[in-house]
Backbone as a printed PyTorch tensor [residue, N CA C, xyz], in Angstrom:
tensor([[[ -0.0380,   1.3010, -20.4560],
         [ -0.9080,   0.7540, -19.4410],
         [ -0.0710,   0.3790, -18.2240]],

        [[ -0.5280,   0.9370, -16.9490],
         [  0.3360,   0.6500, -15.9390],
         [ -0.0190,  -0.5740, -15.0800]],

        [[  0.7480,  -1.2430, -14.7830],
         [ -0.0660,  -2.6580, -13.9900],
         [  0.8400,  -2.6540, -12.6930]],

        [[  0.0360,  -3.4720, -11.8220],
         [  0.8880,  -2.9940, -10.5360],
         [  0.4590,  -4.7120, -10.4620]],

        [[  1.2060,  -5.1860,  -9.6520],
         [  1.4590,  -7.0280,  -9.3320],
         [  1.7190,  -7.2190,  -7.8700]],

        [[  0.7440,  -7.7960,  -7.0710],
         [  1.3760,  -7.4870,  -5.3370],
         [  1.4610,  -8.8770,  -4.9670]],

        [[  2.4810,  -9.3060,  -4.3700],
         [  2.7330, -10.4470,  -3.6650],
         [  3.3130, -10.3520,  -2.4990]],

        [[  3.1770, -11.9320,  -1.6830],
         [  3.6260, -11.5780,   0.2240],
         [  2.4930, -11.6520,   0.6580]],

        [[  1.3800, -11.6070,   0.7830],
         [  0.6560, -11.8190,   1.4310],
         [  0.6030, -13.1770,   1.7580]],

        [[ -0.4170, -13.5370,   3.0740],
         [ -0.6360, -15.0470,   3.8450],
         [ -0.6990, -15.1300,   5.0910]],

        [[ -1.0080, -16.4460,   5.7630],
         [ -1.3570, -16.3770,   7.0020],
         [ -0.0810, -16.4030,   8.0400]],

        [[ -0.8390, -15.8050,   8.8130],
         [  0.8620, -15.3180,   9.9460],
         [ -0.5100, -15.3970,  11.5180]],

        [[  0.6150, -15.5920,  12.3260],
         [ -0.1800, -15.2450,  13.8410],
         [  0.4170, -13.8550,  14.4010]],

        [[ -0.8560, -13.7550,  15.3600],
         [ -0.5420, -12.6840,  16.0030],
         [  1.1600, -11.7640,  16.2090]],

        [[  1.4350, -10.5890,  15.9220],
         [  2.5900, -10.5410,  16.0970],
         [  3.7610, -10.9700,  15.5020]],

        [[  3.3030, -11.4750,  14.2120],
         [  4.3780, -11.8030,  13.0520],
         [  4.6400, -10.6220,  12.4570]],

        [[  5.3840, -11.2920,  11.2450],
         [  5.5590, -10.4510,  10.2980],
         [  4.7960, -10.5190,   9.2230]],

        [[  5.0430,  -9.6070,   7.9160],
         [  5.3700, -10.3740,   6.6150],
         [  5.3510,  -8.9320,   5.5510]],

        [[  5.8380,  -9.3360,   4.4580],
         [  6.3600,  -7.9330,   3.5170],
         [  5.7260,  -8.5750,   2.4190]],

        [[  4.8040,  -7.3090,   2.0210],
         [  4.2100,  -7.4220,   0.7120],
         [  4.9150,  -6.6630,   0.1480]],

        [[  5.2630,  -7.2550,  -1.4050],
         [  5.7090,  -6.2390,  -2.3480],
         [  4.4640,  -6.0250,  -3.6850]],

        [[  5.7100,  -5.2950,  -4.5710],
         [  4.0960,  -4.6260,  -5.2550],
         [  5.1310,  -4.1410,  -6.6270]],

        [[  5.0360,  -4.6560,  -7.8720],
         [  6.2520,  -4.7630,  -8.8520],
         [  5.4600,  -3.7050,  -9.8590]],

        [[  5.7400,  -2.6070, -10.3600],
         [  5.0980,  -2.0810, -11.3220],
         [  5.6180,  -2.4180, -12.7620]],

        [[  5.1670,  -2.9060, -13.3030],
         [  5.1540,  -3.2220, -14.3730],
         [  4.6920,  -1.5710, -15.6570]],

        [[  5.3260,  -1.2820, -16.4800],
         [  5.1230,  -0.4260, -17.7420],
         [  4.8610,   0.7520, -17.2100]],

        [[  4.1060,   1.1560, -18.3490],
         [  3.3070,   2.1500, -18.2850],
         [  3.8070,   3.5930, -17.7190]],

        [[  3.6390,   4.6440, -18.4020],
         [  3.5800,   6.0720, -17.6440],
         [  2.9430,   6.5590, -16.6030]],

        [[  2.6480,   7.3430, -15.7830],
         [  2.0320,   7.3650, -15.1960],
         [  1.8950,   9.1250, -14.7000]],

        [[  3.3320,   9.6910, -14.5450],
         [  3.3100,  10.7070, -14.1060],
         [  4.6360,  11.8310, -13.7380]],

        [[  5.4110,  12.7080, -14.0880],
         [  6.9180,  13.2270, -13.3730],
         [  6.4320,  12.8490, -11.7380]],

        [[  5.3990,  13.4900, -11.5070],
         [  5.3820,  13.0840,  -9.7370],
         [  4.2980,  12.4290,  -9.4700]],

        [[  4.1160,  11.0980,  -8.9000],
         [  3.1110,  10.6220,  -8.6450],
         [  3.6290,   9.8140,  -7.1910]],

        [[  2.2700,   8.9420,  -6.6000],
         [  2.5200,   8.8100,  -5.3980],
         [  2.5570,   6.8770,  -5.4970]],

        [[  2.6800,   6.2200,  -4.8810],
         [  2.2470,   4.7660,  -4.7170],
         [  1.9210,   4.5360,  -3.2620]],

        [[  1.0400,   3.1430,  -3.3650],
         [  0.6170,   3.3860,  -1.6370],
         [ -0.3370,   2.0200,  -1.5820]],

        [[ -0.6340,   1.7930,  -0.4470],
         [ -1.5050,   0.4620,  -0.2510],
         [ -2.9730,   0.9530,   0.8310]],

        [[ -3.7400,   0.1440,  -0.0360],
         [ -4.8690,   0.2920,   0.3260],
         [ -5.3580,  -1.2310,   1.1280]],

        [[ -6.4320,  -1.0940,   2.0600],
         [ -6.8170,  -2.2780,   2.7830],
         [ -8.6310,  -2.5620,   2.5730]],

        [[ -9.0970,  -3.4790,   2.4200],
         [-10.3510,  -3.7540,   2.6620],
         [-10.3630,  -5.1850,   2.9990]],

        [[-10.9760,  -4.7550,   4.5170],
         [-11.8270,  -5.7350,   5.0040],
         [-13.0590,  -6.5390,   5.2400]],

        [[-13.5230,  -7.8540,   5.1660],
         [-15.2780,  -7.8150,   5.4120],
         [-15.8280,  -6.8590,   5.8970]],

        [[-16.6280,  -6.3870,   5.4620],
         [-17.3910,  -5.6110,   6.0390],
         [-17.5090,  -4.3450,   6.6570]],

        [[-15.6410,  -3.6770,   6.2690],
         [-15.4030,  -2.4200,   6.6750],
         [-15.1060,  -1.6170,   4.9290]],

        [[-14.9370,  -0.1180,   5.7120],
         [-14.5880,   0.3510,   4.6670],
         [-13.2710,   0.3840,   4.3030]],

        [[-13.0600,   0.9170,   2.6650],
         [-11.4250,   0.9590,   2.5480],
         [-11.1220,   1.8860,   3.4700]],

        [[ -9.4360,   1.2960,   3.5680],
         [ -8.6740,   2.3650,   4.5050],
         [ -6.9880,   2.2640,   3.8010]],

        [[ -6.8750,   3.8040,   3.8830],
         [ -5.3720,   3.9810,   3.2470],
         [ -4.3110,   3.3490,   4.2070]],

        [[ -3.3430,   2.7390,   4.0880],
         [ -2.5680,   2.3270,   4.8770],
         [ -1.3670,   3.3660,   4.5370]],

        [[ -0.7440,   3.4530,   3.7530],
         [  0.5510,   3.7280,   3.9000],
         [  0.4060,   4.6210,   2.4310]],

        [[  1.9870,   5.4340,   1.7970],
         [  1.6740,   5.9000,   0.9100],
         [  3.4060,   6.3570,   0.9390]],

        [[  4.2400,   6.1950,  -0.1480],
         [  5.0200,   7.1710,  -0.6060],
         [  4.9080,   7.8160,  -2.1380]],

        [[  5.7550,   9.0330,  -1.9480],
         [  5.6380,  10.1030,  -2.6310],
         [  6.8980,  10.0440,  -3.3880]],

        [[  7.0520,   9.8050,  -4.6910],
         [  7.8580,   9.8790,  -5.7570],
         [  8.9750,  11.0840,  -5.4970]],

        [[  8.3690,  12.4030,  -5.3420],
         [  8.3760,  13.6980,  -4.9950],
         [  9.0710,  13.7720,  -3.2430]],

        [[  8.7320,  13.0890,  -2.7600],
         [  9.3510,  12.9900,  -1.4200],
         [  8.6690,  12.8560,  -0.3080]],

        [[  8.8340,  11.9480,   0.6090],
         [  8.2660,  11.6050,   1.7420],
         [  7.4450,  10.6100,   2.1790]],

        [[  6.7000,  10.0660,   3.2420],
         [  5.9250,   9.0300,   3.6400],
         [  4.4010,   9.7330,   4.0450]],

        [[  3.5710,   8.6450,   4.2770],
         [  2.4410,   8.6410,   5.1220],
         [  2.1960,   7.6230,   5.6420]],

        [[  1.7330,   7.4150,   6.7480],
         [  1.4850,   6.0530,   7.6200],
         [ -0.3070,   6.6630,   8.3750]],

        [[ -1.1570,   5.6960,   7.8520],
         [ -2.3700,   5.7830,   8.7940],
         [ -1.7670,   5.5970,  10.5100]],

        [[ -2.8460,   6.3330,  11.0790],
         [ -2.6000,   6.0660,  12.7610],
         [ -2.1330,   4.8300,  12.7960]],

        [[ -3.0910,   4.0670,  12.5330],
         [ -3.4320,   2.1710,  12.8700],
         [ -2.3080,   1.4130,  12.4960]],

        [[ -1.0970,   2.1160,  11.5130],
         [ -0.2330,   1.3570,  11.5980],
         [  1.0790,   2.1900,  11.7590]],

        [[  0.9870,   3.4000,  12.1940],
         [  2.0810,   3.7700,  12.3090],
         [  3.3030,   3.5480,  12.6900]],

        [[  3.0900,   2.4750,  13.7120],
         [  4.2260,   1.9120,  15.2790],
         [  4.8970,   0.2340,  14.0040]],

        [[  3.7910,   0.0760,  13.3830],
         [  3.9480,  -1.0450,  12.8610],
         [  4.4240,  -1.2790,  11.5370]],

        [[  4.1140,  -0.3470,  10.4630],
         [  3.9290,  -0.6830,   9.0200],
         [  5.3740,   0.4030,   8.4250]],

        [[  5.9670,  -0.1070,   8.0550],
         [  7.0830,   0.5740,   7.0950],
         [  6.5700,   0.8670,   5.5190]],

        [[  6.7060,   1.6600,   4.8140],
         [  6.6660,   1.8870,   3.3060],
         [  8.2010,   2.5980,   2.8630]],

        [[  8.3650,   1.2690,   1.3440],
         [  9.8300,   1.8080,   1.0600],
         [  9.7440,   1.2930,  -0.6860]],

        [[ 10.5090,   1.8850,  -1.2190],
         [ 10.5410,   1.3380,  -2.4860],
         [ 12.2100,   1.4270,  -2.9110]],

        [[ 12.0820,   0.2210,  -4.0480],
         [ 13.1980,   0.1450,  -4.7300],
         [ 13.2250,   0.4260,  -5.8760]],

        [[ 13.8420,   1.6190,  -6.2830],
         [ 13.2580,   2.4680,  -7.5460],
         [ 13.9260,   2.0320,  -8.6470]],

        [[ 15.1600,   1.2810,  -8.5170],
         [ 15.7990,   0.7100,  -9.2490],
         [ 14.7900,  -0.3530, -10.0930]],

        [[ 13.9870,  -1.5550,  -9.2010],
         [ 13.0940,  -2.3590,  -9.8900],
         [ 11.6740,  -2.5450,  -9.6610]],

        [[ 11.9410,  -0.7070,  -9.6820],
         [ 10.2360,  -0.5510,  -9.6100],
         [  9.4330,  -1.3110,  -8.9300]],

        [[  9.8280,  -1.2350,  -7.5180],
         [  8.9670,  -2.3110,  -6.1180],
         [  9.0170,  -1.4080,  -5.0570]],

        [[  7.5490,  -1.6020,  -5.0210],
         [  6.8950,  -0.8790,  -3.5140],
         [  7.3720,  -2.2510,  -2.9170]],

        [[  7.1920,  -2.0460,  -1.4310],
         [  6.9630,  -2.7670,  -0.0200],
         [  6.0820,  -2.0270,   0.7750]],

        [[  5.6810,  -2.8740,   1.2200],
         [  5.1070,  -3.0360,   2.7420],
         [  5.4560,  -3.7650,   3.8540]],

        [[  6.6900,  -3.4250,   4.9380],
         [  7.2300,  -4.3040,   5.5790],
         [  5.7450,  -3.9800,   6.9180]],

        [[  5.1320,  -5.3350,   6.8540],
         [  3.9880,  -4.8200,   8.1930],
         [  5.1620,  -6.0370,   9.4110]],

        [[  4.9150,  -5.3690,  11.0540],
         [  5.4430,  -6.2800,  11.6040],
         [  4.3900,  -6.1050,  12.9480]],

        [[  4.2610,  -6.9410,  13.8200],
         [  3.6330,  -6.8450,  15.4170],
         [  2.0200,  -7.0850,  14.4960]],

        [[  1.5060,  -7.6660,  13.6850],
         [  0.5810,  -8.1200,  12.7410],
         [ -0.5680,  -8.1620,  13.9120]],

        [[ -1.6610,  -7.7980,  13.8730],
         [ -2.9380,  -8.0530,  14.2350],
         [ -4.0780,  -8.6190,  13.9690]],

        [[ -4.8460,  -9.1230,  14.8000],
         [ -5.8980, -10.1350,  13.7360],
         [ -6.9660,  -9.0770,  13.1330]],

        [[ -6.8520,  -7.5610,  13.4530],
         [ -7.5820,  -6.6310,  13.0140],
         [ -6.8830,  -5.8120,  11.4170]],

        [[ -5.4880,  -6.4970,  11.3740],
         [ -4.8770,  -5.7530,   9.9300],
         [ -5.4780,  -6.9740,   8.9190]],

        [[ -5.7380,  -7.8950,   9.1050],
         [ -6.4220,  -8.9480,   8.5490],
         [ -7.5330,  -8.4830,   7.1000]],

        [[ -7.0620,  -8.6340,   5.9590],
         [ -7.7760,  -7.7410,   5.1820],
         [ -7.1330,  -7.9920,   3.8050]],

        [[ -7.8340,  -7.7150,   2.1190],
         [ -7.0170,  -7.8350,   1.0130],
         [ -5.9280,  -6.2300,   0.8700]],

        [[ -5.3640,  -6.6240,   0.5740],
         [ -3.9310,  -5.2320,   0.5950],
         [ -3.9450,  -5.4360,  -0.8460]],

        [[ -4.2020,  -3.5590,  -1.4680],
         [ -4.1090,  -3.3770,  -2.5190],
         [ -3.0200,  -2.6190,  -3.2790]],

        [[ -2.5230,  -2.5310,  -3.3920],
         [ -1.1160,  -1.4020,  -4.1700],
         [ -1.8590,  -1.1630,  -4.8330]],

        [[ -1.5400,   0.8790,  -5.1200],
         [ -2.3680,   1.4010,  -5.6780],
         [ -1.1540,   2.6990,  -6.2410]],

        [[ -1.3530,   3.2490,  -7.5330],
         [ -0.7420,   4.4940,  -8.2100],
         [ -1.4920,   5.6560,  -8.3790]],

        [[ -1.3680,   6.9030,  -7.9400],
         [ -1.8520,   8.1360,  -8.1140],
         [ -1.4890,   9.2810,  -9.1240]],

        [[ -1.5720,  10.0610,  -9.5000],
         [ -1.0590,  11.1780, -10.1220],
         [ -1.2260,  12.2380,  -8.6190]],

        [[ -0.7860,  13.0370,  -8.9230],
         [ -0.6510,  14.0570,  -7.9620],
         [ -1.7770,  14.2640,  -7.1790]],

        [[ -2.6640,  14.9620,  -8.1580],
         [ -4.0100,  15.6060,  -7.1520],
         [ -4.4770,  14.3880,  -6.8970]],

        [[ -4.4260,  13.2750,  -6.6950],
         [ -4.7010,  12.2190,  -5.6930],
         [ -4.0280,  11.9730,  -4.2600]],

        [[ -2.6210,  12.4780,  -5.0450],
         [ -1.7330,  12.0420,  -3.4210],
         [ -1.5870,  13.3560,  -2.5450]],

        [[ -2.0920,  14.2810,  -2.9860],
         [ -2.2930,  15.6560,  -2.1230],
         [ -3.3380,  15.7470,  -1.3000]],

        [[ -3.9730,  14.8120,  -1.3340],
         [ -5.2330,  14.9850,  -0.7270],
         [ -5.0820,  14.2890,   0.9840]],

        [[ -6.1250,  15.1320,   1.9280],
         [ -5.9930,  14.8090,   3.3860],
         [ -6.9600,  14.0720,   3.6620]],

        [[ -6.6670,  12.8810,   4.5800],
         [ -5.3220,  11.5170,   4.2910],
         [ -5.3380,  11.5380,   2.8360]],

        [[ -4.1220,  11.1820,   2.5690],
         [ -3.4260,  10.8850,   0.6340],
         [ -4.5800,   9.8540,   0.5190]],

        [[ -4.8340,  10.0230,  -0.5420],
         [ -5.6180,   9.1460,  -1.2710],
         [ -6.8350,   8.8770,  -0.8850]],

        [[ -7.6550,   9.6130,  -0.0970],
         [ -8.9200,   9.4610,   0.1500],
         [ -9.8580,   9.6950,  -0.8760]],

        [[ -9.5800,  10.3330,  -1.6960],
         [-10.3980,  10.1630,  -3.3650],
         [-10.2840,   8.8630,  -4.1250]],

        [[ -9.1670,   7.9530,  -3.6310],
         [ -8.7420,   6.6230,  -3.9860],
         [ -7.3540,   6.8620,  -5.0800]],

        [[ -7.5850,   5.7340,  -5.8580],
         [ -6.3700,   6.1530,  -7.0390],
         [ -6.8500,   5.8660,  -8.1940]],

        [[ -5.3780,   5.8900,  -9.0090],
         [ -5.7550,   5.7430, -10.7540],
         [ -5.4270,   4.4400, -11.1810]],

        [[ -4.5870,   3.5870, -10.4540],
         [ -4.3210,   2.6280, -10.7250],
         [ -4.3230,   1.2290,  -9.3320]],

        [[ -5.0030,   0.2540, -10.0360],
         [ -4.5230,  -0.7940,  -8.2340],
         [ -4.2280,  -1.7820,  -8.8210]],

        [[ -3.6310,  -2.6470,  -7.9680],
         [ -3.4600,  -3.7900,  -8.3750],
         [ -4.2690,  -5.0740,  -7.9520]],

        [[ -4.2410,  -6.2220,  -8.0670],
         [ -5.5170,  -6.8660,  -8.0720],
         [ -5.5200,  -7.6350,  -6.6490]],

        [[ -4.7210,  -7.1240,  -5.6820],
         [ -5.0530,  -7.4130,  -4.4690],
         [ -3.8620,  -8.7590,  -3.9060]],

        [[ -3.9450,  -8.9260,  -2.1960],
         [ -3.4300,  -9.4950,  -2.1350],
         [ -3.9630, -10.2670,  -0.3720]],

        [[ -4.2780, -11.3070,  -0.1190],
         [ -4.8120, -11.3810,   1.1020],
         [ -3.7400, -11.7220,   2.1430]],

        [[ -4.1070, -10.9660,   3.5510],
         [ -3.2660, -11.2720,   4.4270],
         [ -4.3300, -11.7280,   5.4220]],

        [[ -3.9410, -12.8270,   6.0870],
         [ -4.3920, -13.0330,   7.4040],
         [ -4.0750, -13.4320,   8.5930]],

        [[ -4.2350, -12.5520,   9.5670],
         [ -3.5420, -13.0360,  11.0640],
         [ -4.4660, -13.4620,  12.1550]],

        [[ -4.2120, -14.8900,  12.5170],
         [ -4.7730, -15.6340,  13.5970],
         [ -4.3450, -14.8680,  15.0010]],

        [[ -5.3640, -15.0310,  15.6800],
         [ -4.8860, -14.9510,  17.2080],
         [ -4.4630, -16.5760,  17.9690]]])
């Protein structure tokens, strides 16, 4: 059973920072699979934020491209999310999420969603 654990989230103002991480705990999952963070806000829909690829490489939505880093430490199995220049519009629960392949192949990655998330994490930025 794979469990994913996200912490870092909290309130920041405009133009802060802050780094969520995201600890995977057990479980198999896949030779190539992807990890990545997902966002939902009141009243909007989900939106993929970020995404790396086991297999190789990044994805960054438009909305945070200038802003949002994705990196992992494979050694202790930890995603990040370094977000920085924070908006009161990134304002939202941030989910770490695990794929198998034909999830993370997909245009934007993960728009079918994933196989695994974790149970969320809230960020919020004041103006």
């Amino acid at each position: 059973q794979v469990k994913l654990v996200e912490s870092g989230g909290g309130d920041v103002q405009t133009g802060g920072s802050l780094r969520l991480s995201c600890k995977k705990y057990s479980g198999y999952i896949a030779a190539h699979y992807c990890l990545g963070w997902f966002r939902q806000a009141p009243g909007k829909q989900r939106e993929g934020v970020a995404v790396l690829y086991t297999y190789g490489g990044t994805y960054r939505a438009d909305s945070v491209k200038d802003r949002f880093i994705i990196s992992m430490d494979a050694l202790n199995n930890t995603l990040y999310l370094q977000m920085n220049n924070l908006q009161p519009e990134d304002t939202a629960i941030y989910y770490c999420v695990a794929a198998e392949v034909s999830l993370c192949n997909t245009r934007p990655p993960l728009k079918d969603g994933a196989h695994y998330w974790g149970q969320g994490t809230q960020v919020t930025v004041s103006s």
